[in-house]
Short mmCIF file of C-alpha atoms and ligand atoms in Angstrom, two decimals:
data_model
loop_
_atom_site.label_atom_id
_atom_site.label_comp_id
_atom_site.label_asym_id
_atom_site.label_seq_id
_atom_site.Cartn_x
_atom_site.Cartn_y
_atom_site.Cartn_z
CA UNK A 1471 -7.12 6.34 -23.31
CA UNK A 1472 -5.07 7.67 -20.37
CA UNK A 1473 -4.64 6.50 -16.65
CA UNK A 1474 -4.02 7.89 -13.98
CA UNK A 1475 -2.01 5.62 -13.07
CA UNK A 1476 0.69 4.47 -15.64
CA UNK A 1477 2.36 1.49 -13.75
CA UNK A 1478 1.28 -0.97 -10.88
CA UNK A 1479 4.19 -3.38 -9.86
CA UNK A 1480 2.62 -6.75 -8.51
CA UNK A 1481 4.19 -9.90 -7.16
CA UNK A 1482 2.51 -13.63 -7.31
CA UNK A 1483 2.10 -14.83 -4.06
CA UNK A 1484 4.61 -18.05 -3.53
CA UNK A 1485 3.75 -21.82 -2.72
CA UNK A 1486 5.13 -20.68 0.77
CA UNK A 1487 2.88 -18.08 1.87
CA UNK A 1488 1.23 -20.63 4.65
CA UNK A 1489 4.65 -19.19 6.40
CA UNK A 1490 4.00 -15.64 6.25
CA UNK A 1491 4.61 -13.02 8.73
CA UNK A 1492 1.01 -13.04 10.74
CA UNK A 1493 0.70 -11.22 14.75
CA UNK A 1494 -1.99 -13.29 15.20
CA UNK A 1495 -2.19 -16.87 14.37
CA UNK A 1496 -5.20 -17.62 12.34
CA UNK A 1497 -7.80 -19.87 13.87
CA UNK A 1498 -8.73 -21.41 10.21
CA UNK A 1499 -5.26 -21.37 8.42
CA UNK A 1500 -4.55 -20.39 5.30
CA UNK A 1501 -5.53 -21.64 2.58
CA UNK A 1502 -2.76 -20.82 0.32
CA UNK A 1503 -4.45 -21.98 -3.39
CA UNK A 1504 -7.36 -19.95 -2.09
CA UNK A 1505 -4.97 -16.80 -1.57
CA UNK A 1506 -3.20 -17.30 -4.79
CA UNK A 1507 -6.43 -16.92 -6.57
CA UNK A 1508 -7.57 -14.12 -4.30
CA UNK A 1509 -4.18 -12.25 -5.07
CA UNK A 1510 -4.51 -13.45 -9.12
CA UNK A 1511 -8.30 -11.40 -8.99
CA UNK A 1512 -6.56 -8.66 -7.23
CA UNK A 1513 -3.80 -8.34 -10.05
CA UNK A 1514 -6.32 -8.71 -13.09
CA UNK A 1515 -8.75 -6.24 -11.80
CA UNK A 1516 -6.23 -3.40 -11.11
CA UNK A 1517 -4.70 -4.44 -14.50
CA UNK A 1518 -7.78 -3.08 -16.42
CA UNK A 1519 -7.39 0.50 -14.46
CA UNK A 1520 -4.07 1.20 -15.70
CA UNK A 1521 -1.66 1.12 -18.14
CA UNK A 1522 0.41 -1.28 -17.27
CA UNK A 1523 1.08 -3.80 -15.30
CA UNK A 1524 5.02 -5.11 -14.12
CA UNK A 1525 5.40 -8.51 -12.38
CA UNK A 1526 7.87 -9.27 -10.32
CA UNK A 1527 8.76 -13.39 -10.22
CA UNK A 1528 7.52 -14.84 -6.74
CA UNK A 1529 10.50 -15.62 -4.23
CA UNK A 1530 10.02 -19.15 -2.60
CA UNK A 1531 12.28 -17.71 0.47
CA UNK A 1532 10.11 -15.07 0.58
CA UNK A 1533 6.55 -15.84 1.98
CA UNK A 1534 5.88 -12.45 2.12
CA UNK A 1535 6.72 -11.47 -0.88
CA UNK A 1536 3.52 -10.88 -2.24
CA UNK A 1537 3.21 -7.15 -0.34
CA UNK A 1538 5.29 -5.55 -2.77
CA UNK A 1539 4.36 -2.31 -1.48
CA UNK A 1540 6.45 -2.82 1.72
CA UNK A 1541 9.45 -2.62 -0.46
CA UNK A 1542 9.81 0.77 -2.25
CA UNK A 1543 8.17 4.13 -2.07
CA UNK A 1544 7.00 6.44 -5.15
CA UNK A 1545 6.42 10.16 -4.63
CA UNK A 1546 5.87 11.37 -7.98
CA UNK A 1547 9.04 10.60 -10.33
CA UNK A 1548 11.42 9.63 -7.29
CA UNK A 1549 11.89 5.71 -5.97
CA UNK A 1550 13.18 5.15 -2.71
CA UNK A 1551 13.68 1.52 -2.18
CA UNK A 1552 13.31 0.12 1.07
CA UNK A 1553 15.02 -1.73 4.08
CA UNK A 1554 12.06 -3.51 5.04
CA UNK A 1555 11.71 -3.85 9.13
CA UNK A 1556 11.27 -7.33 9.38
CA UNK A 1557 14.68 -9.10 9.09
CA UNK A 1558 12.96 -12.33 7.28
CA UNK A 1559 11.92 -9.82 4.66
CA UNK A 1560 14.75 -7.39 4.13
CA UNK A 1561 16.00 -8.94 1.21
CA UNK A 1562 12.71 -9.03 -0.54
CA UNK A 1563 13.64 -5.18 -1.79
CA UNK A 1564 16.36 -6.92 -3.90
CA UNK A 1565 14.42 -8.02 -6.95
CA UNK A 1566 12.29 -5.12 -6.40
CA UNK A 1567 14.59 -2.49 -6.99
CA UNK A 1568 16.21 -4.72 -10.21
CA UNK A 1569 12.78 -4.37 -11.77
CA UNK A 1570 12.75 -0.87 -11.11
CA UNK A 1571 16.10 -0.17 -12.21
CA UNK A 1572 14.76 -1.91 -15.89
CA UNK A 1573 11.88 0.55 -15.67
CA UNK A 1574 14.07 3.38 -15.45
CA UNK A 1575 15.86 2.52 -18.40
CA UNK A 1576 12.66 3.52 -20.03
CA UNK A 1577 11.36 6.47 -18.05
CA UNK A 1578 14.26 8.86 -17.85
CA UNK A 1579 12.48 10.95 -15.89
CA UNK A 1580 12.71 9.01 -13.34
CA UNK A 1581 15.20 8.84 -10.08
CA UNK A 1582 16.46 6.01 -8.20
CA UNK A 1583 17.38 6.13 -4.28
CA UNK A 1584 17.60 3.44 -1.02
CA UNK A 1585 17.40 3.80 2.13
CA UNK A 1586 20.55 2.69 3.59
CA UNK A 1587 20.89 1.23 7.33
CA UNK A 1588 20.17 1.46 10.27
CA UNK A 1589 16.98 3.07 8.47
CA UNK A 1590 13.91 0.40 8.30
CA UNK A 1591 10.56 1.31 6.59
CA UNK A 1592 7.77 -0.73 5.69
CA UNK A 1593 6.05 1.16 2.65
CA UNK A 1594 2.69 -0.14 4.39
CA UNK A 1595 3.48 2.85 6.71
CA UNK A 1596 3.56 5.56 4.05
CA UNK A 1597 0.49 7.48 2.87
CA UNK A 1598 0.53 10.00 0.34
CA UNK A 1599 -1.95 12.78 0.31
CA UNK A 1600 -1.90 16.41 -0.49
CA UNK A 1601 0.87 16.53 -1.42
CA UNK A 1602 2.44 15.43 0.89
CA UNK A 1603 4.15 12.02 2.27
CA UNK A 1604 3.09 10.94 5.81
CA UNK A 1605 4.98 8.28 7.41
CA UNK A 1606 4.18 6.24 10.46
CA UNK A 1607 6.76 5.42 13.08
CA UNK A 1608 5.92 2.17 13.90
CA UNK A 1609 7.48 -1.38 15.02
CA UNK A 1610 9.16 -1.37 11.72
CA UNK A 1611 9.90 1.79 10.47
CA UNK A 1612 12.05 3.88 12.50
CA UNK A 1613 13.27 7.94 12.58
CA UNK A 1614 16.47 7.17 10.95
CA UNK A 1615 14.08 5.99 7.56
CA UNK A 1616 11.88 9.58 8.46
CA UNK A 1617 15.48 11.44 8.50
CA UNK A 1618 16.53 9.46 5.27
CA UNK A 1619 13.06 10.56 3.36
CA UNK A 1620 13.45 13.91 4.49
CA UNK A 1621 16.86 14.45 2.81
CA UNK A 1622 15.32 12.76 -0.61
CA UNK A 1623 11.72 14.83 0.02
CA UNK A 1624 12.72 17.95 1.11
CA UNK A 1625 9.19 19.68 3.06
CA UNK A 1626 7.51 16.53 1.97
CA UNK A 1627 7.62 14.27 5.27
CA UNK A 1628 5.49 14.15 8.18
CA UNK A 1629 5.59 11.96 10.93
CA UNK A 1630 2.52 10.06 12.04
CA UNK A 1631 2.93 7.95 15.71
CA UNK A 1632 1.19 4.86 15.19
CA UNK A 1633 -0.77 4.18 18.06
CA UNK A 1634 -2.15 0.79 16.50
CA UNK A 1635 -2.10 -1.41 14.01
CA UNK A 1636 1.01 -3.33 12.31
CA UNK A 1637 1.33 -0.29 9.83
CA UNK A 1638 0.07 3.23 9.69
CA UNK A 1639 -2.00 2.01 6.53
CA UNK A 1640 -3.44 -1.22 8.25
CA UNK A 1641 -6.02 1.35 9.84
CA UNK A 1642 -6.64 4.49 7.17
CA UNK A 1643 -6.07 5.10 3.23
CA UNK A 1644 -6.69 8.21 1.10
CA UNK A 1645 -9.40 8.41 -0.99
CA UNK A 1646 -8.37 11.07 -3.09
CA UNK A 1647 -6.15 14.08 -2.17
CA UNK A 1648 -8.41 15.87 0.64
CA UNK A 1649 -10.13 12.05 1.83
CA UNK A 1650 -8.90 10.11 4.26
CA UNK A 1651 -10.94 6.89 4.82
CA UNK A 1652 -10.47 5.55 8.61
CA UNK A 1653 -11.39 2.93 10.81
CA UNK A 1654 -13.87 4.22 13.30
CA UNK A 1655 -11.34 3.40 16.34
CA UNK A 1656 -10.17 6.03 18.39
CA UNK A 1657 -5.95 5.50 17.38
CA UNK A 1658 -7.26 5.32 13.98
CA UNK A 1659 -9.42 8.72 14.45
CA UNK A 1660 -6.08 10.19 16.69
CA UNK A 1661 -3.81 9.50 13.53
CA UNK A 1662 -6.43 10.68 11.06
CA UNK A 1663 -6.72 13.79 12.91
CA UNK A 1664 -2.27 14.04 13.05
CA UNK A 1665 -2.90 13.84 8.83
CA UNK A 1666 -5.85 16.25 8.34
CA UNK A 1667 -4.50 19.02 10.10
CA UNK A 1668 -1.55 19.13 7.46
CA UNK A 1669 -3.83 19.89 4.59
CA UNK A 1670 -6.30 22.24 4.20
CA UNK A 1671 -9.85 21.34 3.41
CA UNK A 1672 -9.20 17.55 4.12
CA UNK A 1673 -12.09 15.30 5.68
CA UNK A 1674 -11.65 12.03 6.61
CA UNK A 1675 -14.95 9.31 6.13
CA UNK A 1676 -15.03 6.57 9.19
CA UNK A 1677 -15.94 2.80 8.11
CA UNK A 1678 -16.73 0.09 11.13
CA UNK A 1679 -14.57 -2.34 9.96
CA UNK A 1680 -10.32 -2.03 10.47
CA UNK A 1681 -10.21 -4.09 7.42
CA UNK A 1682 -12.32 -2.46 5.19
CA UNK A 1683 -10.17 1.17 5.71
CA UNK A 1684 -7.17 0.15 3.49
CA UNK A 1685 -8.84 0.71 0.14
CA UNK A 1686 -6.64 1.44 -3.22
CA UNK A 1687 -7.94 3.80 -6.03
CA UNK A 1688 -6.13 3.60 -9.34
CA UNK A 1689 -7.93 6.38 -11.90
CA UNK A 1690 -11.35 6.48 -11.55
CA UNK A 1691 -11.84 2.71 -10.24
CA UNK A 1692 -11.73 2.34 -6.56
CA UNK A 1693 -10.99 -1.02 -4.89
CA UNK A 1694 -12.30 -2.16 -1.65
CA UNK A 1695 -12.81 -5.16 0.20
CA UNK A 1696 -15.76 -7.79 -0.53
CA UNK A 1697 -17.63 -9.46 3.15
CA UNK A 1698 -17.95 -5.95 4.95
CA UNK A 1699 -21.29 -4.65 4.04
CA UNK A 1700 -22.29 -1.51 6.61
CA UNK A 1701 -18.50 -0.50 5.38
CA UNK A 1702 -18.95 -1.10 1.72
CA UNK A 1703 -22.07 0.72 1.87
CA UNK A 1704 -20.46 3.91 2.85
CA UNK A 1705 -17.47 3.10 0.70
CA UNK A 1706 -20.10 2.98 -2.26
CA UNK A 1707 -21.81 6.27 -1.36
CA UNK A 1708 -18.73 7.99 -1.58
CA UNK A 1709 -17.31 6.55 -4.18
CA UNK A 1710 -20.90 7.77 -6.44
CA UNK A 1711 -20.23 11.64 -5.35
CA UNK A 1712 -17.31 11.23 -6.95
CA UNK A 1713 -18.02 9.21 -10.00
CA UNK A 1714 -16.05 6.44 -9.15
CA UNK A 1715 -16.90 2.33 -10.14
CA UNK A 1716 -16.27 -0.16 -7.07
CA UNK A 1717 -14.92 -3.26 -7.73
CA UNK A 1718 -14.93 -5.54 -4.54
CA UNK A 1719 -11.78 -8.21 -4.27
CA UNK A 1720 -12.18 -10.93 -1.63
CA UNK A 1721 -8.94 -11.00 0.45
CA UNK A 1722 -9.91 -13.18 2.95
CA UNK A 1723 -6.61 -14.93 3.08
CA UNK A 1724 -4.23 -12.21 2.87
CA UNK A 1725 -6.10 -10.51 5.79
CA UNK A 1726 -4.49 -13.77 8.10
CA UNK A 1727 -1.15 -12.79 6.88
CA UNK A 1728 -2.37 -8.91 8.12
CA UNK A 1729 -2.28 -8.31 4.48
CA UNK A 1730 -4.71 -5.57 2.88
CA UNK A 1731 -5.35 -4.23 -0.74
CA UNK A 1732 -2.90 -1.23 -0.31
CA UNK A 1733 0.26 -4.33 0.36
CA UNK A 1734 -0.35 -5.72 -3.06
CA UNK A 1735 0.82 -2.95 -5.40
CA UNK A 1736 3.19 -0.15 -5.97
CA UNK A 1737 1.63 2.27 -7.70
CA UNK A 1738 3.19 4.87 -9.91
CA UNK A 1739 1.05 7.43 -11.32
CA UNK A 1740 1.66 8.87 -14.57
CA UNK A 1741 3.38 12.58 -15.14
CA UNK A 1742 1.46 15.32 -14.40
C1 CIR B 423 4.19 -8.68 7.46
O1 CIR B 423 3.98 -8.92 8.64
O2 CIR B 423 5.14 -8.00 7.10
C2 CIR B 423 3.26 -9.26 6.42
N1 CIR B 423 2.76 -10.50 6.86
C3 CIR B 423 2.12 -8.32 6.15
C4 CIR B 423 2.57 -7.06 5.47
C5 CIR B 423 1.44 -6.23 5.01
N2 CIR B 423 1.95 -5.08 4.37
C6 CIR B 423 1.27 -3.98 4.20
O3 CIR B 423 0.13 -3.87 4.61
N3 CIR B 423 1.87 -2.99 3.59
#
């Protein structure tokens, strides 16, 4: 059989994740067994869409360890490890980039850079589409990451303001190469509209809720988020004209940490 995508790097979500990053205190708090098994789900389901699948141990210091994909970016073969923006979490790239460095080993094909200060970048503001490798400048990523990429990426990088939202991703996620799924907010629709015009034939499908717009597709399985039904329904519809299977994950928990489905995974996708 053969996947689309060949790795997914995951981390288990530590004892200490009641701490994590959130911009809005939950009213219920978290219930940190219940987001363990939410983020266990989340790991075995994408596990059965790829080839393989690379843990990374937990980090007790770390409460936000768990969104691994803050710490590196892949565009195709290349991975640029991050200086995350959030001081708490900088160092969370550490292990990160040991386990990639071990994966490299094996795929020779592969290249290994970092971002180097005063660069920050939160991978949650990276979205890769057409080709192409749009990157929000937000509270934690900054121009000197977009002036960084752009020196790894030659003609690769666009810049995306975000107008709302923790990360560019936190409101919009592609679909597939020419769909963009988006909240239906007008900052949402404003940066949607920033990514479209850069590729030709691109459309962009609106869902009601913020929550339900971060959506991860790994081969022909696409993820999306359970306990958002008028969103799901138009998540499903799409997801039939192209032949896809849903699988819903309940992220309830993650969401207080302003967590998503896109934050729990790296994704590398296998040579074309
Ligand atoms: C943070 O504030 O950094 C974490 N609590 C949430 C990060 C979510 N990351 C992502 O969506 N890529």
């Amino acid at each position: 059989m053969s996947y689309d995508v060949q790795y997914a790097l995951v981390r288990p979500l530590p004892e200490s994740f009641a701490l994590a990053l959130t911009q809005h205190p939950p009213l219920v708090p978290i219930d940190v067994k219940l987001a363990q098994i939410q983020h266990e789900n989340y790991s075995k389901a994408l596990q059965k869409s790829i080839a393989e699948l690379i843990v990374v141990d937990a980090d007790e210091a770390h409460p936000d360890c768990c969104f691994i994909e803050d710490t590196a970016i892949v565009a195709g073969r290349v991975v640029i490890i991050s200086r995350i923006g959030a001081d708490s979490r900088r160092q969370e790239s550490e292990m990160v980039a040991d386990a990639f460095k071990n994966l490299l080993a094996r795929e020779k094909d592969m290249s290994l850079y970092r971002l180097e200060a005063p660069a920050t970048l939160d991978g949650g503001d990276v979205l890769q589409m057409g080709g192409l490798v749009f990157v929000g400048l937000s509270k934690r990523t900054n121009q000197a990451a977009i002036d960084q990429l752009e020196l790894i990426l030659p003609g690769k990088v666009r810049t995306v303001a975000v107008e709302a939202g923790l990360h560019l991703k936190s409101v919009l996620s592609s679909l597939d190469n020419r769909t963009l799924i988006a909240a239906n907010h007008p900052a949402a629709r404003q940066m949607g509209q920033s990514i479209l015009s850069e590729i030709e034939h691109s459309t962009c499908i609106e869902v009601p809720d913020i929550a339900a717009s971060n959506i991860v597709r790994a081969g022909h399985t696409l993820f999306i988020q359970d306990g958002f039904p008028e969103s799901e329904k138009i998540l499903r519809h799409a997801a039939g004209q192209r032949n896809l299977n849903v699988v819903t994950l309940q992220m309830s928990e993650l969401i207080k940490a302003d967590g998503a489905l896109t934050c729990c995974s790296i994704l590398i996708h296998s040579p074309e």
